[in-house]
């Protein structure tokens, strides 16, 4: 089956010009979207993908009709190649049946995967330098964590602390006990202040219960 796809980015493209070119190329059905940015929905594109099966051909006027960025175009081409669908771009005179073209696009896909991995690792490294673990920004600052731990030692329950700081119960518990992304805060505090003391503190969570205190930073 020969399927055509048009991405309308008026006033920068002529839909009729694209449509006529696709019809001349033998397209049996043509799907159209009006999408100039990533935020614009593309229902036609999804219907187009559903209609394409192994051995089919997708025809576009230009490669840039496949996406709004080079990454999107490469991702679309990779997906279609995995579906064993030929992509024919009329203006470039390009067909992915050509093994050299296939190798070129596979190299681009591998390049993007490598760059994405490097960007992710760089973000994680920068996050760790800022006292974060896993790259997610903590809901509480280091100062808030320290203050919350002091209030906890004074006997204020975790439920009350979570209300005061406007965070979830598990978040304040992790912050006070130095778990997850807040583990480094507690380690640094131990280095500065020495070993923490233990005591019994009444917690207000799921009713008033008394929970034995453990050294800060120690998990259940």
mmCIF file with all atom_site columns, C-alpha atoms in Angstrom:
data_model
loop_
_atom_site.group_PDB
_atom_site.id
_atom_site.type_symbol
_atom_site.label_atom_id
_atom_site.label_alt_id
_atom_site.label_comp_id
_atom_site.label_asym_id
_atom_site.label_entity_id
_atom_site.label_seq_id
_atom_site.pdbx_PDB_ins_code
_atom_site.Cartn_x
_atom_site.Cartn_y
_atom_site.Cartn_z
_atom_site.occupancy
_atom_site.B_iso_or_equiv
_atom_site.pdbx_formal_charge
_atom_site.auth_seq_id
_atom_site.auth_comp_id
_atom_site.auth_asym_id
_atom_site.auth_atom_id
_atom_site.pdbx_PDB_model_num
ATOM 1   C CA . UNK A 1 1   ? 0.000  0.000  0.000  1.00 0.00 ? 1   UNK A CA 1
ATOM 2   C CA . UNK A 1 2   ? 1.265  3.463  -0.923 1.00 0.00 ? 2   UNK A CA 1
ATOM 3   C CA . UNK A 1 3   ? 0.333  6.068  1.676  1.00 0.00 ? 3   UNK A CA 1
ATOM 4   C CA . UNK A 1 4   ? 0.958  9.801  1.537  1.00 0.00 ? 4   UNK A CA 1
ATOM 5   C CA . UNK A 1 5   ? 1.435  12.185 4.440  1.00 0.00 ? 5   UNK A CA 1
ATOM 6   C CA . UNK A 1 6   ? 1.159  15.980 4.465  1.00 0.00 ? 6   UNK A CA 1
ATOM 7   C CA . UNK A 1 7   ? 2.144  18.241 7.334  1.00 0.00 ? 7   UNK A CA 1
ATOM 8   C CA . UNK A 1 8   ? 0.630  21.662 6.755  1.00 0.00 ? 8   UNK A CA 1
ATOM 9   C CA . UNK A 1 9   ? 2.668  24.532 8.199  1.00 0.00 ? 9   UNK A CA 1
ATOM 10  C CA . UNK A 1 10  ? 0.796  27.365 6.466  1.00 0.00 ? 10  UNK A CA 1
ATOM 11  C CA . UNK A 1 11  ? 1.716  29.943 5.309  1.00 0.00 ? 11  UNK A CA 1
ATOM 12  C CA . UNK A 1 12  ? 5.130  28.322 4.718  1.00 0.00 ? 12  UNK A CA 1
ATOM 13  C CA . UNK A 1 13  ? 3.928  25.345 2.659  1.00 0.00 ? 13  UNK A CA 1
ATOM 14  C CA . UNK A 1 14  ? 1.378  24.708 -0.075 1.00 0.00 ? 14  UNK A CA 1
ATOM 15  C CA . UNK A 1 15  ? -0.944 21.846 0.833  1.00 0.00 ? 15  UNK A CA 1
ATOM 16  C CA . UNK A 1 16  ? -2.325 21.572 -2.676 1.00 0.00 ? 16  UNK A CA 1
ATOM 17  C CA . UNK A 1 17  ? 1.166  21.379 -4.145 1.00 0.00 ? 17  UNK A CA 1
ATOM 18  C CA . UNK A 1 18  ? 2.039  18.587 -1.744 1.00 0.00 ? 18  UNK A CA 1
ATOM 19  C CA . UNK A 1 19  ? -1.224 16.745 -2.391 1.00 0.00 ? 19  UNK A CA 1
ATOM 20  C CA . UNK A 1 20  ? -0.831 16.839 -6.167 1.00 0.00 ? 20  UNK A CA 1
ATOM 21  C CA . UNK A 1 21  ? 2.748  15.581 -5.927 1.00 0.00 ? 21  UNK A CA 1
ATOM 22  C CA . UNK A 1 22  ? 1.668  12.693 -3.710 1.00 0.00 ? 22  UNK A CA 1
ATOM 23  C CA . UNK A 1 23  ? -1.190 11.781 -6.030 1.00 0.00 ? 23  UNK A CA 1
ATOM 24  C CA . UNK A 1 24  ? 1.185  11.809 -8.987 1.00 0.00 ? 24  UNK A CA 1
ATOM 25  C CA . UNK A 1 25  ? 3.451  9.442  -7.041 1.00 0.00 ? 25  UNK A CA 1
ATOM 26  C CA . UNK A 1 26  ? 0.604  6.932  -6.822 1.00 0.00 ? 26  UNK A CA 1
ATOM 27  C CA . UNK A 1 27  ? -0.605 7.428  -3.243 1.00 0.00 ? 27  UNK A CA 1
ATOM 28  C CA . UNK A 1 28  ? -3.803 5.479  -2.551 1.00 0.00 ? 28  UNK A CA 1
ATOM 29  C CA . UNK A 1 29  ? -4.661 7.439  0.566  1.00 0.00 ? 29  UNK A CA 1
ATOM 30  C CA . UNK A 1 30  ? -3.286 10.695 1.988  1.00 0.00 ? 30  UNK A CA 1
ATOM 31  C CA . UNK A 1 31  ? -3.307 11.790 5.633  1.00 0.00 ? 31  UNK A CA 1
ATOM 32  C CA . UNK A 1 32  ? -2.946 15.455 6.580  1.00 0.00 ? 32  UNK A CA 1
ATOM 33  C CA . UNK A 1 33  ? -2.077 17.367 9.744  1.00 0.00 ? 33  UNK A CA 1
ATOM 34  C CA . UNK A 1 34  ? -1.867 21.076 10.469 1.00 0.00 ? 34  UNK A CA 1
ATOM 35  C CA . UNK A 1 35  ? 1.105  21.155 12.820 1.00 0.00 ? 35  UNK A CA 1
ATOM 36  C CA . UNK A 1 36  ? 3.887  23.700 13.007 1.00 0.00 ? 36  UNK A CA 1
ATOM 37  C CA . UNK A 1 37  ? 5.181  22.994 16.546 1.00 0.00 ? 37  UNK A CA 1
ATOM 38  C CA . UNK A 1 38  ? 5.686  19.998 18.823 1.00 0.00 ? 38  UNK A CA 1
ATOM 39  C CA . UNK A 1 39  ? 2.641  21.024 20.841 1.00 0.00 ? 39  UNK A CA 1
ATOM 40  C CA . UNK A 1 40  ? 0.308  20.735 17.859 1.00 0.00 ? 40  UNK A CA 1
ATOM 41  C CA . UNK A 1 41  ? -1.583 17.424 17.755 1.00 0.00 ? 41  UNK A CA 1
ATOM 42  C CA . UNK A 1 42  ? -0.968 15.142 14.786 1.00 0.00 ? 42  UNK A CA 1
ATOM 43  C CA . UNK A 1 43  ? -3.869 12.685 14.575 1.00 0.00 ? 43  UNK A CA 1
ATOM 44  C CA . UNK A 1 44  ? -3.274 12.236 10.854 1.00 0.00 ? 44  UNK A CA 1
ATOM 45  C CA . UNK A 1 45  ? 0.262  11.006 11.516 1.00 0.00 ? 45  UNK A CA 1
ATOM 46  C CA . UNK A 1 46  ? -0.972 8.369  13.963 1.00 0.00 ? 46  UNK A CA 1
ATOM 47  C CA . UNK A 1 47  ? -3.608 7.168  11.486 1.00 0.00 ? 47  UNK A CA 1
ATOM 48  C CA . UNK A 1 48  ? -0.909 7.069  8.832  1.00 0.00 ? 48  UNK A CA 1
ATOM 49  C CA . UNK A 1 49  ? 1.289  4.841  11.010 1.00 0.00 ? 49  UNK A CA 1
ATOM 50  C CA . UNK A 1 50  ? -1.652 2.526  11.714 1.00 0.00 ? 50  UNK A CA 1
ATOM 51  C CA . UNK A 1 51  ? -2.357 2.200  7.998  1.00 0.00 ? 51  UNK A CA 1
ATOM 52  C CA . UNK A 1 52  ? 1.233  1.307  7.100  1.00 0.00 ? 52  UNK A CA 1
ATOM 53  C CA . UNK A 1 53  ? 2.212  -2.338 7.274  1.00 0.00 ? 53  UNK A CA 1
ATOM 54  C CA . UNK A 1 54  ? 5.295  -4.327 6.331  1.00 0.00 ? 54  UNK A CA 1
ATOM 55  C CA . UNK A 1 55  ? 6.140  -3.867 2.689  1.00 0.00 ? 55  UNK A CA 1
ATOM 56  C CA . UNK A 1 56  ? 4.192  -0.610 2.390  1.00 0.00 ? 56  UNK A CA 1
ATOM 57  C CA . UNK A 1 57  ? 5.473  2.757  1.210  1.00 0.00 ? 57  UNK A CA 1
ATOM 58  C CA . UNK A 1 58  ? 5.112  6.195  2.779  1.00 0.00 ? 58  UNK A CA 1
ATOM 59  C CA . UNK A 1 59  ? 5.486  9.141  0.429  1.00 0.00 ? 59  UNK A CA 1
ATOM 60  C CA . UNK A 1 60  ? 6.192  12.684 1.623  1.00 0.00 ? 60  UNK A CA 1
ATOM 61  C CA . UNK A 1 61  ? 6.893  15.825 -0.350 1.00 0.00 ? 61  UNK A CA 1
ATOM 62  C CA . UNK A 1 62  ? 10.013 16.565 1.731  1.00 0.00 ? 62  UNK A CA 1
ATOM 63  C CA . UNK A 1 63  ? 11.638 14.839 4.688  1.00 0.00 ? 63  UNK A CA 1
ATOM 64  C CA . UNK A 1 64  ? 10.868 17.792 6.959  1.00 0.00 ? 64  UNK A CA 1
ATOM 65  C CA . UNK A 1 65  ? 7.163  16.857 6.685  1.00 0.00 ? 65  UNK A CA 1
ATOM 66  C CA . UNK A 1 66  ? 7.891  13.949 9.034  1.00 0.00 ? 66  UNK A CA 1
ATOM 67  C CA . UNK A 1 67  ? 8.643  16.169 12.044 1.00 0.00 ? 67  UNK A CA 1
ATOM 68  C CA . UNK A 1 68  ? 9.323  19.637 13.387 1.00 0.00 ? 68  UNK A CA 1
ATOM 69  C CA . UNK A 1 69  ? 12.953 18.893 14.288 1.00 0.00 ? 69  UNK A CA 1
ATOM 70  C CA . UNK A 1 70  ? 15.782 16.769 12.968 1.00 0.00 ? 70  UNK A CA 1
ATOM 71  C CA . UNK A 1 71  ? 15.430 14.439 15.959 1.00 0.00 ? 71  UNK A CA 1
ATOM 72  C CA . UNK A 1 72  ? 11.752 13.876 15.166 1.00 0.00 ? 72  UNK A CA 1
ATOM 73  C CA . UNK A 1 73  ? 12.502 13.221 11.500 1.00 0.00 ? 73  UNK A CA 1
ATOM 74  C CA . UNK A 1 74  ? 15.229 10.690 12.347 1.00 0.00 ? 74  UNK A CA 1
ATOM 75  C CA . UNK A 1 75  ? 12.982 9.013  14.944 1.00 0.00 ? 75  UNK A CA 1
ATOM 76  C CA . UNK A 1 76  ? 10.137 8.752  12.413 1.00 0.00 ? 76  UNK A CA 1
ATOM 77  C CA . UNK A 1 77  ? 12.432 7.250  9.792  1.00 0.00 ? 77  UNK A CA 1
ATOM 78  C CA . UNK A 1 78  ? 13.817 4.763  12.292 1.00 0.00 ? 78  UNK A CA 1
ATOM 79  C CA . UNK A 1 79  ? 10.307 3.708  13.329 1.00 0.00 ? 79  UNK A CA 1
ATOM 80  C CA . UNK A 1 80  ? 9.223  3.227  9.717  1.00 0.00 ? 80  UNK A CA 1
ATOM 81  C CA . UNK A 1 81  ? 12.343 1.224  8.907  1.00 0.00 ? 81  UNK A CA 1
ATOM 82  C CA . UNK A 1 82  ? 11.607 -1.050 11.877 1.00 0.00 ? 82  UNK A CA 1
ATOM 83  C CA . UNK A 1 83  ? 8.089  -1.541 10.462 1.00 0.00 ? 83  UNK A CA 1
ATOM 84  C CA . UNK A 1 84  ? 9.712  -2.525 7.138  1.00 0.00 ? 84  UNK A CA 1
ATOM 85  C CA . UNK A 1 85  ? 8.106  0.470  5.429  1.00 0.00 ? 85  UNK A CA 1
ATOM 86  C CA . UNK A 1 86  ? 9.840  2.282  2.603  1.00 0.00 ? 86  UNK A CA 1
ATOM 87  C CA . UNK A 1 87  ? 9.969  6.071  2.873  1.00 0.00 ? 87  UNK A CA 1
ATOM 88  C CA . UNK A 1 88  ? 10.041 8.010  -0.355 1.00 0.00 ? 88  UNK A CA 1
ATOM 89  C CA . UNK A 1 89  ? 10.804 11.745 -0.230 1.00 0.00 ? 89  UNK A CA 1
ATOM 90  C CA . UNK A 1 90  ? 9.961  13.356 -3.560 1.00 0.00 ? 90  UNK A CA 1
ATOM 91  C CA . UNK A 1 91  ? 11.885 16.616 -3.423 1.00 0.00 ? 91  UNK A CA 1
ATOM 92  C CA . UNK A 1 92  ? 15.128 15.003 -2.224 1.00 0.00 ? 92  UNK A CA 1
ATOM 93  C CA . UNK A 1 93  ? 14.658 12.026 -4.530 1.00 0.00 ? 93  UNK A CA 1
ATOM 94  C CA . UNK A 1 94  ? 15.410 9.786  -1.547 1.00 0.00 ? 94  UNK A CA 1
ATOM 95  C CA . UNK A 1 95  ? 14.245 6.267  -0.794 1.00 0.00 ? 95  UNK A CA 1
ATOM 96  C CA . UNK A 1 96  ? 15.072 4.273  2.309  1.00 0.00 ? 96  UNK A CA 1
ATOM 97  C CA . UNK A 1 97  ? 15.175 1.096  0.210  1.00 0.00 ? 97  UNK A CA 1
ATOM 98  C CA . UNK A 1 98  ? 18.701 2.158  -0.686 1.00 0.00 ? 98  UNK A CA 1
ATOM 99  C CA . UNK A 1 99  ? 21.015 0.291  1.754  1.00 0.00 ? 99  UNK A CA 1
ATOM 100 C CA . UNK A 1 100 ? 23.411 3.247  1.938  1.00 0.00 ? 100 UNK A CA 1
ATOM 101 C CA . UNK A 1 101 ? 20.538 5.502  3.016  1.00 0.00 ? 101 UNK A CA 1
ATOM 102 C CA . UNK A 1 102 ? 19.472 2.935  5.617  1.00 0.00 ? 102 UNK A CA 1
ATOM 103 C CA . UNK A 1 103 ? 22.984 2.781  7.032  1.00 0.00 ? 103 UNK A CA 1
ATOM 104 C CA . UNK A 1 104 ? 23.163 6.577  7.175  1.00 0.00 ? 104 UNK A CA 1
ATOM 105 C CA . UNK A 1 105 ? 19.925 6.841  9.129  1.00 0.00 ? 105 UNK A CA 1
ATOM 106 C CA . UNK A 1 106 ? 20.935 4.042  11.491 1.00 0.00 ? 106 UNK A CA 1
ATOM 107 C CA . UNK A 1 107 ? 24.134 5.952  12.170 1.00 0.00 ? 107 UNK A CA 1
ATOM 108 C CA . UNK A 1 108 ? 22.109 9.098  12.921 1.00 0.00 ? 108 UNK A CA 1
ATOM 109 C CA . UNK A 1 109 ? 19.869 7.158  15.306 1.00 0.00 ? 109 UNK A CA 1
ATOM 110 C CA . UNK A 1 110 ? 22.899 5.718  17.107 1.00 0.00 ? 110 UNK A CA 1
ATOM 111 C CA . UNK A 1 111 ? 24.446 9.183  17.265 1.00 0.00 ? 111 UNK A CA 1
ATOM 112 C CA . UNK A 1 112 ? 21.326 10.665 18.872 1.00 0.00 ? 112 UNK A CA 1
ATOM 113 C CA . UNK A 1 113 ? 21.120 7.791  21.384 1.00 0.00 ? 113 UNK A CA 1
ATOM 114 C CA . UNK A 1 114 ? 24.731 8.386  22.389 1.00 0.00 ? 114 UNK A CA 1
ATOM 115 C CA . UNK A 1 115 ? 24.254 12.146 22.715 1.00 0.00 ? 115 UNK A CA 1
ATOM 116 C CA . UNK A 1 116 ? 21.087 11.646 24.764 1.00 0.00 ? 116 UNK A CA 1
ATOM 117 C CA . UNK A 1 117 ? 22.899 9.277  27.099 1.00 0.00 ? 117 UNK A CA 1
ATOM 118 C CA . UNK A 1 118 ? 25.721 11.773 27.544 1.00 0.00 ? 118 UNK A CA 1
ATOM 119 C CA . UNK A 1 119 ? 23.247 14.587 28.280 1.00 0.00 ? 119 UNK A CA 1
ATOM 120 C CA . UNK A 1 120 ? 21.479 12.445 30.880 1.00 0.00 ? 120 UNK A CA 1
ATOM 121 C CA . UNK A 1 121 ? 24.741 11.457 32.553 1.00 0.00 ? 121 UNK A CA 1
ATOM 122 C CA . UNK A 1 122 ? 25.885 15.072 32.590 1.00 0.00 ? 122 UNK A CA 1
ATOM 123 C CA . UNK A 1 123 ? 22.633 16.132 34.255 1.00 0.00 ? 123 UNK A CA 1
ATOM 124 C CA . UNK A 1 124 ? 22.999 13.400 36.878 1.00 0.00 ? 124 UNK A CA 1
ATOM 125 C CA . UNK A 1 125 ? 26.606 14.375 37.585 1.00 0.00 ? 125 UNK A CA 1
ATOM 126 C CA . UNK A 1 126 ? 25.636 18.031 38.006 1.00 0.00 ? 126 UNK A CA 1
ATOM 127 C CA . UNK A 1 127 ? 22.736 17.043 40.248 1.00 0.00 ? 127 UNK A CA 1
ATOM 128 C CA . UNK A 1 128 ? 25.005 14.987 42.499 1.00 0.00 ? 128 UNK A CA 1
ATOM 129 C CA . UNK A 1 129 ? 27.383 17.914 42.814 1.00 0.00 ? 129 UNK A CA 1
ATOM 130 C CA . UNK A 1 130 ? 24.429 19.949 44.092 1.00 0.00 ? 130 UNK A CA 1
ATOM 131 C CA . UNK A 1 131 ? 23.587 17.324 46.711 1.00 0.00 ? 131 UNK A CA 1
ATOM 132 C CA . UNK A 1 132 ? 20.947 15.477 44.732 1.00 0.00 ? 132 UNK A CA 1
ATOM 133 C CA . UNK A 1 133 ? 20.736 11.779 43.972 1.00 0.00 ? 133 UNK A CA 1
ATOM 134 C CA . UNK A 1 134 ? 19.211 10.537 40.739 1.00 0.00 ? 134 UNK A CA 1
ATOM 135 C CA . UNK A 1 135 ? 18.830 13.975 39.205 1.00 0.00 ? 135 UNK A CA 1
ATOM 136 C CA . UNK A 1 136 ? 15.506 14.859 40.830 1.00 0.00 ? 136 UNK A CA 1
ATOM 137 C CA . UNK A 1 137 ? 15.438 18.198 42.630 1.00 0.00 ? 137 UNK A CA 1
ATOM 138 C CA . UNK A 1 138 ? 14.535 17.788 46.323 1.00 0.00 ? 138 UNK A CA 1
ATOM 139 C CA . UNK A 1 139 ? 11.277 19.318 47.524 1.00 0.00 ? 139 UNK A CA 1
ATOM 140 C CA . UNK A 1 140 ? 13.125 20.747 50.543 1.00 0.00 ? 140 UNK A CA 1
ATOM 141 C CA . UNK A 1 141 ? 16.285 22.809 50.566 1.00 0.00 ? 141 UNK A CA 1
ATOM 142 C CA . UNK A 1 142 ? 19.266 21.872 52.727 1.00 0.00 ? 142 UNK A CA 1
ATOM 143 C CA . UNK A 1 143 ? 18.327 24.600 55.212 1.00 0.00 ? 143 UNK A CA 1
ATOM 144 C CA . UNK A 1 144 ? 14.745 23.345 55.414 1.00 0.00 ? 144 UNK A CA 1
ATOM 145 C CA . UNK A 1 145 ? 15.956 19.811 55.970 1.00 0.00 ? 145 UNK A CA 1
ATOM 146 C CA . UNK A 1 146 ? 18.206 20.918 58.818 1.00 0.00 ? 146 UNK A CA 1
ATOM 147 C CA . UNK A 1 147 ? 15.416 22.928 60.445 1.00 0.00 ? 147 UNK A CA 1
ATOM 148 C CA . UNK A 1 148 ? 12.955 20.058 60.067 1.00 0.00 ? 148 UNK A CA 1
ATOM 149 C CA . UNK A 1 149 ? 15.411 17.707 61.735 1.00 0.00 ? 149 UNK A CA 1
ATOM 150 C CA . UNK A 1 150 ? 15.803 20.127 64.634 1.00 0.00 ? 150 UNK A CA 1
ATOM 151 C CA . UNK A 1 151 ? 12.021 20.401 65.040 1.00 0.00 ? 151 UNK A CA 1
ATOM 152 C CA . UNK A 1 152 ? 11.803 16.599 64.898 1.00 0.00 ? 152 UNK A CA 1
ATOM 153 C CA . UNK A 1 153 ? 14.338 16.309 67.714 1.00 0.00 ? 153 UNK A CA 1
ATOM 154 C CA . UNK A 1 154 ? 12.223 18.756 69.706 1.00 0.00 ? 154 UNK A CA 1
ATOM 155 C CA . UNK A 1 155 ? 9.292  16.350 69.479 1.00 0.00 ? 155 UNK A CA 1
ATOM 156 C CA . UNK A 1 156 ? 7.240  17.621 66.556 1.00 0.00 ? 156 UNK A CA 1
ATOM 157 C CA . UNK A 1 157 ? 5.739  14.676 64.668 1.00 0.00 ? 157 UNK A CA 1
ATOM 158 C CA . UNK A 1 158 ? 6.354  13.949 61.022 1.00 0.00 ? 158 UNK A CA 1
ATOM 159 C CA . UNK A 1 159 ? 2.728  14.505 60.080 1.00 0.00 ? 159 UNK A CA 1
ATOM 160 C CA . UNK A 1 160 ? 2.811  17.994 61.569 1.00 0.00 ? 160 UNK A CA 1
ATOM 161 C CA . UNK A 1 161 ? 6.114  18.738 59.858 1.00 0.00 ? 161 UNK A CA 1
ATOM 162 C CA . UNK A 1 162 ? 4.747  17.609 56.497 1.00 0.00 ? 162 UNK A CA 1
ATOM 163 C CA . UNK A 1 163 ? 1.835  20.024 56.991 1.00 0.00 ? 163 UNK A CA 1
ATOM 164 C CA . UNK A 1 164 ? 4.133  22.893 57.932 1.00 0.00 ? 164 UNK A CA 1
ATOM 165 C CA . UNK A 1 165 ? 6.417  22.402 54.936 1.00 0.00 ? 165 UNK A CA 1
ATOM 166 C CA . UNK A 1 166 ? 3.622  21.547 52.525 1.00 0.00 ? 166 UNK A CA 1
ATOM 167 C CA . UNK A 1 167 ? 5.140  18.231 51.426 1.00 0.00 ? 167 UNK A CA 1
ATOM 168 C CA . UNK A 1 168 ? 4.048  14.605 51.545 1.00 0.00 ? 168 UNK A CA 1
ATOM 169 C CA . UNK A 1 169 ? 4.535  12.580 54.721 1.00 0.00 ? 169 UNK A CA 1
ATOM 170 C CA . UNK A 1 170 ? 7.036  10.261 53.027 1.00 0.00 ? 170 UNK A CA 1
ATOM 171 C CA . UNK A 1 171 ? 8.989  13.270 51.804 1.00 0.00 ? 171 UNK A CA 1
ATOM 172 C CA . UNK A 1 172 ? 9.447  14.782 55.250 1.00 0.00 ? 172 UNK A CA 1
ATOM 173 C CA . UNK A 1 173 ? 10.247 11.349 56.684 1.00 0.00 ? 173 UNK A CA 1
ATOM 174 C CA . UNK A 1 174 ? 12.958 10.835 54.070 1.00 0.00 ? 174 UNK A CA 1
ATOM 175 C CA . UNK A 1 175 ? 14.332 14.316 54.724 1.00 0.00 ? 175 UNK A CA 1
ATOM 176 C CA . UNK A 1 176 ? 14.439 13.900 58.496 1.00 0.00 ? 176 UNK A CA 1
ATOM 177 C CA . UNK A 1 177 ? 15.895 10.410 58.416 1.00 0.00 ? 177 UNK A CA 1
ATOM 178 C CA . UNK A 1 178 ? 18.302 11.030 55.549 1.00 0.00 ? 178 UNK A CA 1
ATOM 179 C CA . UNK A 1 179 ? 16.827 8.578  53.079 1.00 0.00 ? 179 UNK A CA 1
ATOM 180 C CA . UNK A 1 180 ? 16.803 8.672  49.279 1.00 0.00 ? 180 UNK A CA 1
ATOM 181 C CA . UNK A 1 181 ? 17.786 12.045 47.820 1.00 0.00 ? 181 UNK A CA 1
ATOM 182 C CA . UNK A 1 182 ? 18.240 13.484 51.334 1.00 0.00 ? 182 UNK A CA 1
ATOM 183 C CA . UNK A 1 183 ? 20.858 10.966 52.414 1.00 0.00 ? 183 UNK A CA 1
ATOM 184 C CA . UNK A 1 184 ? 23.776 13.317 51.782 1.00 0.00 ? 184 UNK A CA 1
ATOM 185 C CA . UNK A 1 185 ? 22.237 16.011 54.020 1.00 0.00 ? 185 UNK A CA 1
ATOM 186 C CA . UNK A 1 186 ? 22.353 13.679 57.001 1.00 0.00 ? 186 UNK A CA 1
ATOM 187 C CA . UNK A 1 187 ? 25.854 12.453 56.228 1.00 0.00 ? 187 UNK A CA 1
ATOM 188 C CA . UNK A 1 188 ? 27.136 16.006 56.056 1.00 0.00 ? 188 UNK A CA 1
ATOM 189 C CA . UNK A 1 189 ? 25.385 16.858 59.307 1.00 0.00 ? 189 UNK A CA 1
ATOM 190 C CA . UNK A 1 190 ? 27.032 13.868 60.987 1.00 0.00 ? 190 UNK A CA 1
ATOM 191 C CA . UNK A 1 191 ? 30.432 15.040 59.811 1.00 0.00 ? 191 UNK A CA 1
ATOM 192 C CA . UNK A 1 192 ? 29.852 18.509 61.224 1.00 0.00 ? 192 UNK A CA 1
ATOM 193 C CA . UNK A 1 193 ? 27.977 17.786 64.423 1.00 0.00 ? 193 UNK A CA 1
ATOM 194 C CA . UNK A 1 194 ? 29.204 14.321 65.274 1.00 0.00 ? 194 UNK A CA 1
ATOM 195 C CA . UNK A 1 195 ? 27.021 11.347 66.184 1.00 0.00 ? 195 UNK A CA 1
ATOM 196 C CA . UNK A 1 196 ? 23.330 12.114 66.685 1.00 0.00 ? 196 UNK A CA 1
ATOM 197 C CA . UNK A 1 197 ? 21.574 11.171 69.898 1.00 0.00 ? 197 UNK A CA 1
ATOM 198 C CA . UNK A 1 198 ? 18.444 9.052  70.036 1.00 0.00 ? 198 UNK A CA 1
ATOM 199 C CA . UNK A 1 199 ? 15.207 9.580  71.910 1.00 0.00 ? 199 UNK A CA 1
ATOM 200 C CA . UNK A 1 200 ? 11.552 8.649  71.722 1.00 0.00 ? 200 UNK A CA 1
ATOM 201 C CA . UNK A 1 201 ? 9.333  11.030 69.802 1.00 0.00 ? 201 UNK A CA 1
ATOM 202 C CA . UNK A 1 202 ? 5.583  10.888 69.452 1.00 0.00 ? 202 UNK A CA 1
ATOM 203 C CA . UNK A 1 203 ? 4.473  10.957 65.818 1.00 0.00 ? 203 UNK A CA 1
ATOM 204 C CA . UNK A 1 204 ? 1.116  12.128 64.564 1.00 0.00 ? 204 UNK A CA 1
ATOM 205 C CA . UNK A 1 205 ? 0.455  9.883  61.575 1.00 0.00 ? 205 UNK A CA 1
ATOM 206 C CA . UNK A 1 206 ? -2.611 7.657  61.114 1.00 0.00 ? 206 UNK A CA 1
ATOM 207 C CA . UNK A 1 207 ? -3.532 8.562  64.660 1.00 0.00 ? 207 UNK A CA 1
ATOM 208 C CA . UNK A 1 208 ? -1.269 9.359  67.588 1.00 0.00 ? 208 UNK A CA 1
ATOM 209 C CA . UNK A 1 209 ? 1.374  6.680  67.804 1.00 0.00 ? 209 UNK A CA 1
ATOM 210 C CA . UNK A 1 210 ? 4.678  6.478  69.559 1.00 0.00 ? 210 UNK A CA 1
ATOM 211 C CA . UNK A 1 211 ? 7.532  5.347  67.369 1.00 0.00 ? 211 UNK A CA 1
ATOM 212 C CA . UNK A 1 212 ? 11.000 4.606  68.780 1.00 0.00 ? 212 UNK A CA 1
ATOM 213 C CA . UNK A 1 213 ? 13.543 7.003  67.384 1.00 0.00 ? 213 UNK A CA 1
ATOM 214 C CA . UNK A 1 214 ? 16.465 5.618  65.448 1.00 0.00 ? 214 UNK A CA 1
ATOM 215 C CA . UNK A 1 215 ? 19.694 7.423  64.700 1.00 0.00 ? 215 UNK A CA 1
ATOM 216 C CA . UNK A 1 216 ? 19.081 9.838  61.867 1.00 0.00 ? 216 UNK A CA 1
ATOM 217 C CA . UNK A 1 217 ? 20.042 8.357  58.528 1.00 0.00 ? 217 UNK A CA 1
ATOM 218 C CA . UNK A 1 218 ? 19.215 4.789  59.588 1.00 0.00 ? 218 UNK A CA 1
ATOM 219 C CA . UNK A 1 219 ? 16.505 3.080  57.523 1.00 0.00 ? 219 UNK A CA 1
ATOM 220 C CA . UNK A 1 220 ? 13.877 0.740  58.836 1.00 0.00 ? 220 UNK A CA 1
#
